[in-house]
Amino acid sequence: MRHGKYPFVIGFLAAPVLLYSVFVIAPYAQAFQISMTNWRGLSAPQWVGFDNYRQLVEDHRFWQAIQHHLVLLIALPLITIAIALFFSFMLNVAGKSSGGQRTGVWGSKFYRVVFFFPQVLAVAIIAVLFQTVYRPNESGLINGVLMKIGLDPILFLVNPNIALWSILGVLVWQAVGFYVVLFSAGIASIPGEIYEAAEMDGASRVTLFFRVTLPLLWDTLQVAWVYLGIAAFDAFAVVAVLSVDNGGPDGATTVLALEIYRNAFTYSKYGYASAMGVALFFLTITFAVFTLRVTKRESVEY
Amino acid sequence: MGTQLTTTRTDQPDGPNPRPLPPVEQARRGRRTGRGEVSLLGGMGHLALFFWAVIVVVPIIWVFLASFKNTTEIFSSPWTLPAELRWENWGRAWTTARVGRYFLNSVIVVGCSTFLTMLLGSMAAYVLARYKFWGNRFIYYLFVSGLAFPVFLALVPLFFVVRNLGLLNTHTGLVLVYTAYSLPFTVFFLVAFFRTLPLSVAEAAMIDGASHTRLFFQVMLPMAKPGMISVTIFNIIGQWAQYQLPLVLLSNAKDKWVLTQGIADISVNAGYEADWSGLFAALTIAILPMIIVYAIFQRQIQNGLTAGTGK
């Protein structure tokens, strides 16, 4: 059994570890280092300490991006989870019960297939799709209808007050189906007898939802919140492709990822872009740790 | 209706026409309609479900229809069926706008990198899950830590690493980068999976004289099939959707672009060239295969993706 173990272990690990070190670990480590330099790509990088971070604090665009992340961080999980939770309850529990077996409402299988579909499309493709949906003239899907019935068109992406919300709409549109399926799996593992007993005691469906489904689904909800929060810290593809003027109008939809990309590959401010990357890293980590702490509860045994 | 049936039933319990409902069924109906709260919530719920299905499906159908229209129709009658099936829009998107090229590039890159990810990822995961050796824990956490880092942190140095290796604007570079960034999750998931597989089978194979390598490829890998399928689906969908990595790593090689890049670019150019029907056709070509593949494998895809992220 022990014969030839080490050559085998090394042989199997060499290629993945090498690839991973070169393309993942090394760049991550370098990012922290580059963020302390004024590197512009041409001459050798000079050490500037925390200068980039000092500059970052005074950068109006940076704070704009942070603000948008905060909006997305609260709104994206809240809206997505609320809708998905309601739908998965409808699709799994709200139907008639026969012999202790809870079922969903009529057409549950169909809805689950359709809702999930946006999940398999690439986000960049979805962004192009919604660019046509949101178009501000009569060729847009929504404004085409509004203008036919004599209403003013809504300038979804051009009006700075609603541009971010229009983008949020796309993120929710894509995400709901996935969380419906995720929550459905959680609900399916709740024993039918619990519902049966609660119903026998005269619990209404609303009570069932808040007193049975929700507490027993807590772990899944926590995971969902973390994933959606991390998604709220990215949103690169959808903002880069969908928003007017790359994060516009006038920075009304910009996110950190976009500012990193712009500073690095348009302005060649590699040191500054890396400092933003480090800021993004700490924000993401803080969010994940914070969420897991705050939502920590005694898990319900069943 | 309910009361009428009840009277019919009591009047002629054993009539030749068995029209009345059996008592159980009837009791159930009575109970269900008797609860107003149920029908109200149920009604609203049905409406909400239907409404969301419409929201998901309508943009896609609308794009599909618009791909057959000409520019006049797109502007004057966005909600009607196209007057004729203008396949030339699709032809223009496929060849002139090079959607065919981009599609093929995506297939090549995702095919190669998913294969490489699964091969290297399962090898590393297997060794980390089943063999005790010095540094095992360290390497495992090295891989798993990659899950916590946003890709954007690494973007600048990654660009220079790839450039210094002479792999900028090549498919090879993109395949290697996709593979490297897919390893954390693949290893994390498969280590957990390999640990659940029974030891006895492996021991029996070793006694029969199988080498470590043979044991892996001929015994363990087939046993790990369910987990492998889930992670493969997860990786294919993730890599197919990639946008920022090709944007950075393939920026100056238009003939090597992948589909997401290509479609985003066509969308920008459609404005200048006023070729809206070409854009709709390009979008349809990008979306339609996904719908078809999803329709065929929807169960596996749903399971694969939720198993992939739900843990």
XYZ file of C-alpha atoms in Angstrom, chain A residues 5 28 73 121 137 171 184 202 204 223 235 237 240 255-256 288 294 298 301:
19
model
C 3.159 6.800 -2.506
C -2.931 37.954 -5.596
C -25.739 44.988 -1.004
C -27.218 32.631 -19.967
C -37.285 55.059 -27.933
C -29.567 41.296 -11.538
C -37.002 24.380 -2.989
C -55.256 25.292 12.753
C -52.963 29.169 8.241
C -25.863 31.034 2.321
C -21.653 43.267 -11.079
C -20.257 42.503 -16.756
C -19.789 47.432 -18.187
C -18.922 49.868 -9.331
C -15.442 49.171 -7.956
C -18.881 37.788 4.508
C -24.906 38.548 12.560
C -29.119 28.088 16.996
C -33.063 20.367 14.790
